[in-house]
Short mmCIF file of C-alpha atoms and ligand atoms in Angstrom, two decimals:
data_model
loop_
_atom_site.label_atom_id
_atom_site.label_comp_id
_atom_site.label_asym_id
_atom_site.label_seq_id
_atom_site.Cartn_x
_atom_site.Cartn_y
_atom_site.Cartn_z
CA MET G 1 103.45 79.95 113.91
CA PRO G 2 101.71 81.50 110.95
CA ARG G 3 98.32 80.45 109.93
CA THR G 4 96.82 79.46 106.58
CA PRO G 5 95.94 82.96 104.96
CA LEU G 6 92.47 84.21 104.10
CA PHE G 7 92.26 84.95 100.40
CA LEU G 8 89.09 87.00 100.45
CA SER G 9 88.03 89.43 97.86
CA PRO G 10 88.25 92.54 100.10
CA ASN G 11 87.60 95.11 97.51
CA ARG G 12 84.42 93.43 96.93
CA LEU G 13 83.34 93.53 100.72
CA LEU G 14 82.65 96.65 101.54
CA SER G 15 81.97 98.45 98.30
CA SER G 16 79.25 97.53 95.80
CA THR G 17 80.12 100.21 93.36
CA LYS G 18 83.39 100.38 91.40
CA PRO G 19 85.78 102.64 93.10
CA ARG G 20 86.56 106.00 91.32
CA LEU G 21 89.95 107.46 91.12
CA GLN G 22 90.31 110.96 91.72
CA THR G 23 93.01 113.26 89.82
CA ARG G 24 94.79 116.26 90.63
CA THR G 25 92.75 118.15 87.83
CA GLN G 26 89.48 117.96 89.66
CA PRO G 27 88.35 121.14 91.13
CA GLU G 28 88.70 121.40 94.87
CA ARG G 29 85.50 122.34 96.72
CA ALA G 30 87.49 123.57 99.86
CA PRO G 31 91.03 124.51 101.11
CA SER G 32 91.29 120.98 102.23
CA PHE G 33 91.37 118.06 99.60
CA ARG G 34 87.82 116.62 99.41
CA PRO G 35 86.70 116.78 95.97
CA TYR G 36 84.36 114.40 95.27
CA LEU G 37 80.90 113.97 97.07
CA THR G 38 79.54 110.56 96.46
CA ASP G 39 76.06 109.45 97.95
CA ALA G 40 77.85 107.35 100.50
CA ILE G 41 79.71 110.46 101.68
CA ARG G 42 76.70 112.70 101.71
CA ALA G 43 75.31 109.77 104.10
CA HIS G 44 78.28 109.93 106.24
CA GLN G 45 78.22 113.66 106.39
CA ALA G 46 74.40 113.65 107.52
CA SER G 47 75.34 111.03 110.07
CA LYS G 48 75.67 111.93 113.80
CA MET G 49 79.08 112.88 114.23
CA ALA G 50 79.49 115.12 111.12
CA PRO G 51 79.29 118.44 112.80
CA GLN G 52 82.09 117.26 115.29
CA LEU G 53 84.21 116.07 112.33
CA ASP G 54 83.63 119.37 110.20
CA GLY G 55 85.01 121.08 113.36
CA TYR G 56 87.73 118.75 113.72
CA PHE G 57 88.94 119.13 110.12
CA GLN G 58 88.91 122.94 110.36
CA GLN G 59 91.17 122.67 113.34
CA VAL G 60 93.79 120.39 111.55
CA ASP G 61 93.77 122.88 108.60
CA THR G 62 94.20 125.73 111.27
CA LEU G 63 96.95 123.95 113.11
CA SER G 64 98.63 122.76 110.04
CA ASP G 65 101.67 124.78 110.19
CA SER G 66 102.38 123.83 113.95
CA PHE G 67 101.87 120.21 112.77
CA ILE G 68 104.64 120.54 110.18
CA GLU G 69 106.79 122.26 112.74
CA ARG G 70 106.28 119.10 115.10
CA LEU G 71 107.58 117.11 112.20
CA ARG G 72 110.46 119.30 111.70
CA GLN G 73 111.60 118.87 115.30
CA ALA G 74 111.08 114.86 114.97
CA VAL G 75 113.01 114.73 111.55
CA ALA G 76 116.05 116.73 113.22
CA ILE G 77 116.62 113.86 115.48
CA PRO G 78 118.75 111.22 113.67
CA SER G 79 117.04 108.18 115.21
CA VAL G 80 118.88 105.46 113.29
CA SER G 81 118.32 102.09 115.05
CA SER G 82 120.85 100.19 113.16
CA GLU G 83 123.81 102.19 113.87
CA ALA G 84 125.22 101.91 117.42
CA ALA G 85 126.58 105.50 117.69
CA ARG G 86 123.14 106.75 116.88
CA ARG G 87 121.56 105.14 119.98
CA PRO G 88 121.31 108.28 122.18
CA ASP G 89 119.64 109.94 119.19
CA VAL G 90 116.89 106.98 119.19
CA VAL G 91 116.67 107.26 122.90
CA ARG G 92 116.34 111.17 122.60
CA MET G 93 113.43 110.68 120.09
CA GLY G 94 111.66 108.39 122.32
CA GLN G 95 111.75 110.99 124.92
CA PHE G 96 110.77 113.69 122.42
CA LEU G 97 107.33 111.85 121.72
CA ALA G 98 107.03 110.89 125.45
CA ASP G 99 107.23 114.77 126.24
CA GLU G 100 104.86 115.73 123.72
CA LEU G 101 102.43 113.39 124.78
CA ILE G 102 102.67 114.40 128.20
CA LYS G 103 101.90 118.07 126.96
CA LEU G 104 98.93 116.82 125.28
CA GLY G 105 97.76 115.17 128.66
CA ALA G 106 98.20 111.40 127.99
CA SER G 107 99.61 109.12 130.62
CA VAL G 108 103.14 107.93 129.30
CA GLU G 109 105.47 105.19 130.35
CA LEU G 110 109.07 104.77 128.85
CA ARG G 111 109.52 100.99 129.10
CA PRO G 112 113.41 99.63 128.82
CA LEU G 113 113.85 96.64 126.68
CA GLY G 114 116.99 95.59 128.07
CA LYS G 115 120.33 94.83 125.82
CA GLN G 116 120.30 94.64 122.13
CA ASP G 117 120.68 90.86 120.90
CA GLY G 118 124.46 89.68 120.94
CA THR G 119 125.56 93.29 122.35
CA ASP G 120 126.07 95.21 125.44
CA LEU G 121 123.99 97.90 123.87
CA ASP G 122 120.70 99.09 125.57
CA LEU G 123 117.75 99.01 123.44
CA PRO G 124 115.86 102.11 123.13
CA PRO G 125 112.70 102.31 125.24
CA VAL G 126 109.18 101.58 124.20
CA VAL G 127 106.75 104.68 124.49
CA LEU G 128 103.55 103.38 126.08
CA ALA G 129 100.85 105.75 126.51
CA ARG G 130 97.27 106.07 127.13
CA TYR G 131 95.03 108.92 126.26
CA GLY G 132 91.56 108.71 127.74
CA ASN G 133 90.04 105.98 130.22
CA ASP G 134 86.26 106.04 129.70
CA LYS G 135 84.51 102.68 130.20
CA LYS G 136 81.90 103.69 127.80
CA LYS G 137 84.21 104.32 124.84
CA ARG G 138 85.88 102.03 122.40
CA THR G 139 89.53 101.62 122.86
CA ILE G 140 92.17 101.58 120.01
CA LEU G 141 95.66 100.54 120.14
CA VAL G 142 97.94 102.37 117.86
CA TYR G 143 101.51 101.18 117.00
CA GLY G 144 104.39 103.05 115.11
CA HIS G 145 107.92 103.22 115.35
CA TYR G 146 110.20 106.30 116.06
CA ASP G 147 113.34 104.95 114.47
CA VAL G 148 114.58 105.35 111.05
CA GLN G 149 116.73 104.00 108.34
CA PRO G 150 120.12 105.29 107.85
CA ALA G 151 120.74 108.34 105.83
CA GLU G 152 123.81 110.56 104.62
CA LYS G 153 123.82 113.56 102.32
CA SER G 154 126.69 111.70 100.36
CA ASP G 155 124.23 108.76 99.64
CA GLY G 156 122.91 111.18 97.01
CA TRP G 157 120.38 113.18 99.05
CA ASP G 158 119.48 116.55 97.39
CA THR G 159 119.11 118.12 100.73
CA GLU G 160 120.23 117.44 104.26
CA PRO G 161 118.38 114.11 105.39
CA PHE G 162 117.76 115.29 108.95
CA ASP G 163 116.63 118.84 107.95
CA LEU G 164 112.69 118.95 106.89
CA ILE G 165 112.82 120.90 103.57
CA VAL G 166 109.01 121.82 102.59
CA LYS G 167 108.85 122.63 98.77
CA GLU G 168 106.54 125.29 97.31
CA ASP G 169 104.69 122.06 95.62
CA GLY G 170 104.12 120.90 98.98
CA ARG G 171 106.63 117.97 99.19
CA MET G 172 108.27 117.78 102.46
CA PHE G 173 111.80 116.06 102.23
CA GLY G 174 113.52 114.45 105.25
CA ARG G 175 114.48 110.84 106.79
CA GLY G 176 111.37 109.50 108.57
CA SER G 177 108.98 112.08 107.15
CA THR G 178 106.68 109.27 105.85
CA ASP G 179 108.53 106.23 107.52
CA ASP G 180 107.45 106.74 110.15
CA LYS G 181 107.45 109.73 112.08
CA GLY G 182 104.61 111.57 109.91
CA PRO G 183 102.26 109.07 110.89
CA VAL G 184 103.18 108.80 114.50
CA LEU G 185 103.01 112.12 114.96
CA GLY G 186 99.78 112.05 113.08
CA TRP G 187 98.12 110.48 116.21
CA LEU G 188 99.42 112.94 118.45
CA ASN G 189 98.25 115.81 116.04
CA ALA G 190 94.66 114.14 116.02
CA ILE G 191 94.72 114.57 119.83
CA GLU G 192 95.56 118.26 119.63
CA ALA G 193 93.28 119.18 117.05
CA HIS G 194 90.41 117.70 119.11
CA LYS G 195 91.47 119.51 122.19
CA ALA G 196 91.69 122.89 120.22
CA ALA G 197 88.27 122.23 118.50
CA GLY G 198 86.66 121.51 122.04
CA ILE G 199 85.46 118.12 120.51
CA ASP G 200 85.30 115.12 122.84
CA PHE G 201 87.73 112.57 121.76
CA PRO G 202 85.65 109.50 120.43
CA VAL G 203 87.74 106.68 121.80
CA ASN G 204 90.33 105.68 124.33
CA LEU G 205 93.59 105.83 122.78
CA LEU G 206 96.39 103.27 123.82
CA MET G 207 100.05 103.90 122.33
CA CYS G 208 102.91 101.83 121.68
CA PHE G 209 105.96 103.36 119.70
CA GLU G 210 109.20 101.51 119.28
CA GLY G 211 112.50 102.47 118.46
CA MET G 212 113.81 99.43 116.75
CA GLU G 213 111.47 98.64 114.09
CA GLU G 214 113.77 99.11 111.27
CA TYR G 215 116.36 96.61 112.87
CA GLY G 216 113.73 93.71 113.47
CA SER G 217 111.81 95.03 116.36
CA ASP G 218 114.43 93.59 118.64
CA GLY G 219 112.87 93.04 122.04
CA LEU G 220 109.32 94.23 121.27
CA GLU G 221 107.61 90.78 120.66
CA ASP G 222 108.23 89.75 124.44
CA LEU G 223 106.93 93.02 125.75
CA ILE G 224 103.73 92.95 123.57
CA ASN G 225 103.43 89.12 124.67
CA GLN G 226 103.29 90.30 128.48
CA GLU G 227 101.06 93.24 127.92
CA GLY G 228 98.53 91.34 125.75
CA LYS G 229 96.37 90.89 128.61
CA LYS G 230 97.68 93.98 130.99
CA TYR G 231 98.70 97.27 129.47
CA PHE G 232 96.89 96.42 126.22
CA ALA G 233 93.88 94.39 127.86
CA ASP G 234 91.34 97.03 126.97
CA ALA G 235 92.01 97.24 123.21
CA ASP G 236 89.32 96.44 120.98
CA ALA G 237 91.22 96.75 117.85
CA VAL G 238 94.63 97.65 116.74
CA CYS G 239 95.52 100.45 113.94
CA ILE G 240 99.01 100.58 112.33
CA SER G 241 99.88 103.62 110.17
CA ASP G 242 103.24 102.44 108.61
CA ASN G 243 102.98 101.73 104.98
CA TYR G 244 102.19 103.50 101.74
CA TRP G 245 99.46 103.87 99.11
CA LEU G 246 99.93 101.67 96.15
CA GLY G 247 100.06 104.93 93.68
CA THR G 248 99.92 108.64 94.49
CA GLU G 249 96.09 109.21 94.20
CA LYS G 250 94.11 106.26 95.39
CA PRO G 251 94.09 105.86 99.40
CA CYS G 252 94.11 102.06 100.45
CA LEU G 253 93.65 100.04 103.76
CA THR G 254 95.87 97.04 103.79
CA TYR G 255 95.30 93.54 105.43
CA GLY G 256 98.75 91.76 104.50
CA LEU G 257 102.45 91.99 104.97
CA ARG G 258 105.34 90.10 103.93
CA GLY G 259 107.76 88.73 106.46
CA CYS G 260 111.52 89.52 106.44
CA ASN G 261 114.21 87.18 107.32
CA TYR G 262 117.86 89.07 107.23
CA TYR G 263 120.88 87.18 106.96
CA SER G 264 124.56 87.72 107.16
CA ILE G 265 127.31 85.46 105.33
CA GLU G 266 130.69 86.08 106.82
CA VAL G 267 133.81 84.78 104.97
CA TRP G 268 137.25 85.07 106.43
CA GLY G 269 140.64 83.71 105.65
CA PRO G 270 143.90 85.97 105.89
CA GLY G 271 145.05 87.46 109.30
CA ALA G 272 144.74 90.94 107.92
CA ASP G 273 143.82 93.09 104.85
CA LEU G 274 146.41 92.44 102.06
CA HIS G 275 148.32 94.17 99.19
CA SER G 276 146.93 92.74 96.21
CA GLY G 277 150.07 93.10 94.11
CA VAL G 278 151.95 90.99 96.94
CA PHE G 279 149.32 88.54 97.87
CA GLY G 280 147.29 88.60 94.65
CA GLY G 281 147.43 85.09 92.90
CA THR G 282 148.83 83.55 96.10
CA ALA G 283 146.02 83.82 98.52
CA GLN G 284 142.37 82.69 98.40
CA GLU G 285 140.33 85.91 98.62
CA PRO G 286 137.26 86.02 100.93
CA MET G 287 135.64 88.48 98.69
CA THR G 288 135.93 86.18 95.70
CA ASP G 289 134.19 83.47 97.58
CA LEU G 290 131.61 85.73 99.17
CA VAL G 291 130.49 87.17 95.42
CA ARG G 292 130.37 83.65 94.03
CA VAL G 293 128.14 82.43 96.98
CA MET G 294 125.73 85.70 96.96
CA SER G 295 125.42 85.38 93.09
CA SER G 296 124.02 81.78 93.53
CA LEU G 297 121.14 83.16 95.68
CA VAL G 298 118.82 84.69 93.21
CA ASP G 299 118.75 85.64 89.06
CA THR G 300 118.27 88.63 87.41
CA ASP G 301 114.44 87.84 87.14
CA GLY G 302 114.27 87.54 90.83
CA LYS G 303 114.07 83.67 90.96
CA ILE G 304 115.04 82.49 94.10
CA LEU G 305 117.56 79.61 93.58
CA ILE G 306 117.60 78.06 97.09
CA PRO G 307 115.77 74.64 96.92
CA GLY G 308 112.65 74.36 99.03
CA ILE G 309 111.58 78.00 99.26
CA ALA G 310 109.30 77.98 96.37
CA GLU G 311 107.60 74.78 97.73
CA GLN G 312 106.43 76.41 100.94
CA VAL G 313 104.45 79.24 99.11
CA ALA G 314 100.51 78.98 99.63
CA PRO G 315 98.82 77.99 96.22
CA ILE G 316 96.54 80.43 94.47
CA THR G 317 93.02 80.03 94.98
CA ALA G 318 90.25 81.22 92.35
CA ASP G 319 89.00 83.90 94.66
CA GLU G 320 92.56 85.36 95.02
CA ASP G 321 93.09 84.96 91.29
CA GLY G 322 90.26 87.51 90.45
CA LEU G 323 91.33 90.16 93.03
CA TYR G 324 94.10 91.97 91.26
CA ASP G 325 92.32 93.19 88.43
CA ASN G 326 90.13 95.65 90.48
CA ILE G 327 93.27 97.46 92.21
CA ALA G 328 93.94 100.96 91.18
CA PHE G 329 97.50 100.24 90.12
CA THR G 330 99.30 100.73 86.79
CA MET G 331 102.82 99.99 85.45
CA ASP G 332 103.27 103.65 84.99
CA THR G 333 102.54 104.10 88.71
CA LEU G 334 105.30 101.84 89.43
CA HIS G 335 107.82 103.20 86.94
CA GLU G 336 107.14 106.67 88.62
CA ALA G 337 107.96 105.21 91.98
CA LEU G 338 110.84 103.07 90.75
CA GLY G 339 112.32 106.31 88.77
CA SER G 340 112.96 103.77 85.81
CA LYS G 341 111.33 100.96 83.49
CA THR G 342 113.50 98.15 84.73
CA THR G 343 110.73 96.23 86.09
CA ILE G 344 110.79 92.34 85.77
CA PHE G 345 107.15 92.20 84.66
CA GLN G 346 105.38 94.02 81.94
CA ASP G 347 102.19 93.74 83.46
CA LYS G 348 99.94 94.70 86.73
CA LYS G 349 99.20 91.18 87.99
CA PRO G 350 102.19 89.49 87.96
CA THR G 351 103.77 92.69 89.43
CA LEU G 352 101.41 92.93 92.41
CA MET G 353 101.74 89.03 92.94
CA ALA G 354 105.36 89.24 93.11
CA ARG G 355 104.85 92.06 95.69
CA TRP G 356 102.41 90.70 97.75
CA ARG G 357 102.13 87.00 97.55
CA TYR G 358 105.54 85.61 96.43
CA PRO G 359 108.69 85.59 98.56
CA SER G 360 111.70 87.84 97.03
CA LEU G 361 115.28 87.67 98.04
CA SER G 362 117.44 90.78 97.58
CA LEU G 363 121.24 91.53 98.15
CA HIS G 364 121.90 94.44 100.24
CA GLY G 365 125.63 95.06 100.48
CA VAL G 366 129.15 93.77 101.88
CA GLU G 367 130.40 94.82 105.06
CA GLY G 368 134.53 95.08 105.13
CA ALA G 369 134.47 95.62 101.23
CA PHE G 370 136.41 98.52 99.55
CA SER G 371 133.31 100.76 98.42
CA ALA G 372 134.83 104.54 98.41
CA PRO G 373 135.11 106.14 95.18
CA GLY G 374 138.68 105.67 93.74
CA ALA G 375 140.84 102.66 93.25
CA LYS G 376 142.14 101.09 96.26
CA THR G 377 144.10 97.87 95.65
CA VAL G 378 143.36 95.86 98.94
CA ILE G 379 142.36 92.42 99.55
CA PRO G 380 139.84 92.29 102.48
CA ALA G 381 140.58 89.76 105.01
CA LYS G 382 136.92 89.24 106.25
CA VAL G 383 133.84 90.10 104.34
CA ILE G 384 130.27 89.92 105.43
CA GLY G 385 127.60 89.92 102.88
CA LYS G 386 124.04 90.87 103.79
CA PHE G 387 120.74 89.75 102.07
CA SER G 388 117.10 89.17 103.13
CA ILE G 389 114.15 87.08 102.13
CA ARG G 390 110.58 88.61 102.17
CA THR G 391 108.36 85.75 103.02
CA VAL G 392 104.84 85.06 102.45
CA PRO G 393 102.08 82.27 103.53
CA ASN G 394 102.89 79.48 104.30
CA MET G 395 106.54 79.87 104.72
CA GLU G 396 108.17 79.05 108.11
CA ILE G 397 111.08 81.08 109.75
CA ASP G 398 112.91 78.19 110.90
CA LYS G 399 112.44 76.01 107.87
CA THR G 400 113.35 78.83 105.68
CA ASN G 401 116.46 79.34 107.78
CA GLU G 402 117.72 75.78 107.59
CA LEU G 403 116.95 75.60 103.88
CA VAL G 404 119.23 78.91 103.56
CA ARG G 405 122.02 77.46 105.91
CA LEU G 406 122.14 74.34 103.88
CA TYR G 407 122.38 75.87 100.43
CA VAL G 408 124.63 78.38 101.32
CA GLU G 409 127.11 76.07 103.15
CA ASP G 410 126.78 73.67 100.00
CA VAL G 411 127.56 76.22 97.66
CA PHE G 412 130.64 77.09 99.49
CA LYS G 413 131.77 73.73 99.84
CA LYS G 414 131.65 73.18 96.07
CA LEU G 415 134.10 76.26 95.86
CA GLY G 416 136.90 74.02 97.21
CA SER G 417 138.28 77.45 99.34
CA LYS G 418 140.45 76.99 102.20
CA ASN G 419 138.68 80.17 103.69
CA SER G 420 135.98 79.72 106.37
CA LEU G 421 132.35 80.71 106.00
CA LYS G 422 129.45 81.36 108.50
CA VAL G 423 125.74 82.08 107.52
CA TYR G 424 123.20 83.20 110.07
CA PRO G 425 119.77 85.16 110.33
CA GLN G 426 120.28 88.95 111.90
CA HIS G 427 116.58 89.07 112.63
CA CYS G 428 113.35 87.59 111.22
CA GLY G 429 109.91 88.65 111.36
CA ASN G 430 106.76 86.94 110.53
CA TRP G 431 104.42 87.63 107.31
CA TRP G 432 100.73 88.70 108.24
CA VAL G 433 97.33 88.13 106.52
CA ALA G 434 94.01 89.16 108.29
CA SER G 435 90.61 89.40 107.65
CA PRO G 436 89.57 92.97 106.39
CA ASN G 437 85.77 91.85 106.86
CA HIS G 438 85.38 93.58 110.54
CA TRP G 439 84.14 96.71 111.95
CA ASN G 440 87.68 98.07 112.25
CA PHE G 441 88.11 98.13 108.24
CA SER G 442 84.49 99.31 107.92
CA ALA G 443 85.28 102.56 110.05
CA ALA G 444 88.61 103.03 108.03
CA ALA G 445 86.90 102.75 104.92
CA LYS G 446 83.94 105.34 105.80
CA ALA G 447 86.64 107.80 107.21
CA THR G 448 88.71 107.47 103.88
CA GLU G 449 85.69 108.17 101.74
CA ARG G 450 84.75 111.16 103.92
CA VAL G 451 88.29 112.68 103.97
CA TRP G 452 89.41 111.53 100.39
CA GLY G 453 86.14 111.38 98.60
CA VAL G 454 86.81 107.94 97.34
CA LYS G 455 86.38 104.23 98.45
CA PRO G 456 89.90 102.89 99.41
CA ASP G 457 91.45 99.63 97.56
CA PHE G 458 92.18 96.94 99.84
CA THR G 459 95.72 95.97 99.47
CA ARG G 460 98.79 93.67 100.71
CA GLU G 461 102.00 95.28 101.40
CA GLY G 462 105.53 94.12 100.21
CA GLY G 463 107.14 95.65 103.02
CA SER G 464 107.21 94.11 106.56
CA ILE G 465 106.24 95.32 110.01
CA PRO G 466 107.53 92.37 112.19
CA VAL G 467 105.23 92.86 115.33
CA THR G 468 101.97 92.77 113.38
CA LEU G 469 101.15 89.23 113.91
CA THR G 470 102.35 89.70 117.40
CA PHE G 471 99.99 92.38 118.24
CA GLU G 472 97.06 89.99 116.51
CA GLN G 473 97.75 86.91 118.65
CA ALA G 474 98.55 88.83 122.03
CA THR G 475 95.42 90.86 122.01
CA GLY G 476 93.08 88.54 119.99
CA LYS G 477 91.84 91.40 118.21
CA ASN G 478 91.52 92.51 114.54
CA VAL G 479 94.51 94.67 113.08
CA LEU G 480 94.29 97.16 110.31
CA LEU G 481 96.87 98.92 108.24
CA LEU G 482 96.00 102.50 107.64
CA PRO G 483 98.70 104.22 105.53
CA MET G 484 99.22 107.98 105.25
CA GLY G 485 102.25 108.27 102.51
CA SER G 486 102.07 107.43 98.95
CA SER G 487 103.98 105.20 96.47
CA THR G 488 106.51 107.95 95.36
CA ASP G 489 107.54 108.86 99.08
CA GLY G 490 110.78 107.05 98.70
CA ALA G 491 110.98 105.34 102.16
CA HIS G 492 114.34 103.78 102.94
CA SER G 493 115.82 105.56 99.78
CA ILE G 494 117.45 109.04 99.42
CA ASN G 495 115.03 112.18 99.09
CA GLU G 496 112.50 110.27 101.32
CA LYS G 497 109.40 112.83 101.63
CA LEU G 498 105.95 112.96 102.49
CA ASP G 499 103.42 115.24 100.64
CA LYS G 500 102.15 118.03 102.94
CA ARG G 501 98.77 117.08 101.52
CA ASN G 502 98.91 113.41 102.72
CA TYR G 503 100.36 114.71 106.09
CA ILE G 504 97.38 116.92 106.91
CA GLU G 505 94.48 114.79 105.25
CA GLY G 506 96.24 111.72 106.75
CA ILE G 507 95.78 113.67 110.33
CA LYS G 508 92.17 114.23 109.30
CA LEU G 509 91.71 110.65 108.23
CA LEU G 510 93.38 109.00 111.59
CA GLY G 511 90.84 111.21 113.69
CA ALA G 512 87.97 110.53 111.09
CA TYR G 513 88.67 106.68 111.56
CA LEU G 514 88.44 106.96 115.42
CA HIS G 515 85.00 108.68 115.04
CA TYR G 516 83.61 106.03 112.80
CA VAL G 517 84.90 103.40 115.26
CA ALA G 518 82.84 104.76 117.90
CA GLU G 519 79.82 104.49 115.67
CA GLU G 520 80.30 100.99 114.28
CA PRO G 521 78.24 98.17 115.50
CA MET G 522 80.41 95.20 116.85
CA ASN G 523 80.66 92.05 114.47
C1 LIG T 601 106.61 98.76 106.22
C2 LIG T 601 107.65 99.61 106.94
N1 LIG T 601 107.45 100.90 107.16
C3 LIG T 601 108.91 99.19 107.09
O1 LIG T 601 109.74 99.83 106.06
N2 LIG T 601 109.38 98.06 107.50
C4 LIG T 601 110.63 97.51 107.34
C5 LIG T 601 111.06 96.77 108.67
C6 LIG T 601 112.08 95.70 108.45
C7 LIG T 601 113.57 96.04 108.58
N3 LIG T 601 113.79 94.63 108.65
C8 LIG T 601 113.15 93.89 108.50
N4 LIG T 601 111.93 94.35 108.59
C9 LIG T 601 111.02 96.86 106.03
O2 LIG T 601 109.81 96.51 105.31
O3 LIG T 601 112.14 96.78 105.68
ZN1 LIG T 602 108.23 101.92 108.98
ZN1 LIG T 603 111.02 101.14 107.43
#
């Protein structure tokens, strides 16, 4: 059950000076991207792990081509979790990760998860791995996912989605590059660069990589709960790299996620698809009913029309109210990522609040409906509408599902249709809000300054990672989100990419974070 959120002012917790933005026009000091040297960074560089980190950073630069090659191999495996036909590729991707980890010296298990909910289809295995088992060191548990969203060139991609295309300007296009194959490989690359540099790995690393995140993490919650005090028992903290910066220049650390309840509405009536010339005007059409029901869920300005949803949302506290102004985010950044100016709000604060702390309802598609180019005059016999609600504190999954069911059934009843309707949740994942006032976040903030030369923003995320709260509750440890990619990466969209700069500096960041973790006093 979600807890009442902490609305702290995290941007003020670890930073006494105003964060400075870096821009691409600042001169680079070295081949790697570390332009600003603040006093804080000088202090970190003078600290005892500085020489090791410099050696590590150099190795990451030296190995950068082979790290891109590893990403190319991973992107080439179309591990789409939502398509049954792609399930063997998802399994192959898990095996690829396991093989790479074994080559690096990790001990690895491929854990089966049984059947996918309501199907006879085997779930892809979870890759559990351990690198290092030194009782004198801290242990960090990292999570990521090796499945991806669907992608077809015909969706509008400029290049083949499962071929990694590296452009001259450093943009690396390919499905999963930023979500989440680049960040997952970041951990493996960090291990390899330490080995190559001959630098002692600063912590024990536990790894949990799943293949069903984009489909609601089916099966993983039970495994995490079972292993919380077994395989994950040594974990001192958890780190997840599976979200994005708010813009393109300012790194961030993330302490909150929205949840996601994903629904299907099935409407059926006729025994088969029909000729609209023969049956149009004589049969009640499932698609007509579905469109009318779906159009009653949300309005053009994103207002959710289901009674009882807004009432569940936690009120704004005075502390939270002052939080948004300090975040490095502009509407121009949003317009760039959106590719248009069709935003609901004109200003930064309501926009950030809409993404982080209010629920949203999105319509995704209709299964069974005609969607190809051309003009087919069919009446579909059965259609399934798909929509999701991003949930926030203090919304409850079961209560939200019940409100949706009552409302959809009521709207359909008022249509007076002789067709039939069924509405049900496909998968649901909890929202999560944590305290960034913890050594886990301090270590990540120092690593960010060291690598990127700027203090990170402390942000929440509009997306969902369904098992984040489960990790927190099963291990009882602090969870940190440490993103690698930027706002323009286009995760889930066509032309998904990861900038080479974010990949290579991101690998440095993950390694540096582990070094700072090793130095942090417990709190
Ligand atoms: C933020 C993360 N990289 C991500 O994309 N998560 C998905 C997870 C999901 C899919 N269905 C429900 N949750 C997302 O936010 O859509
Ligand atoms: Zn992801
Ligand atoms: Zn995703």
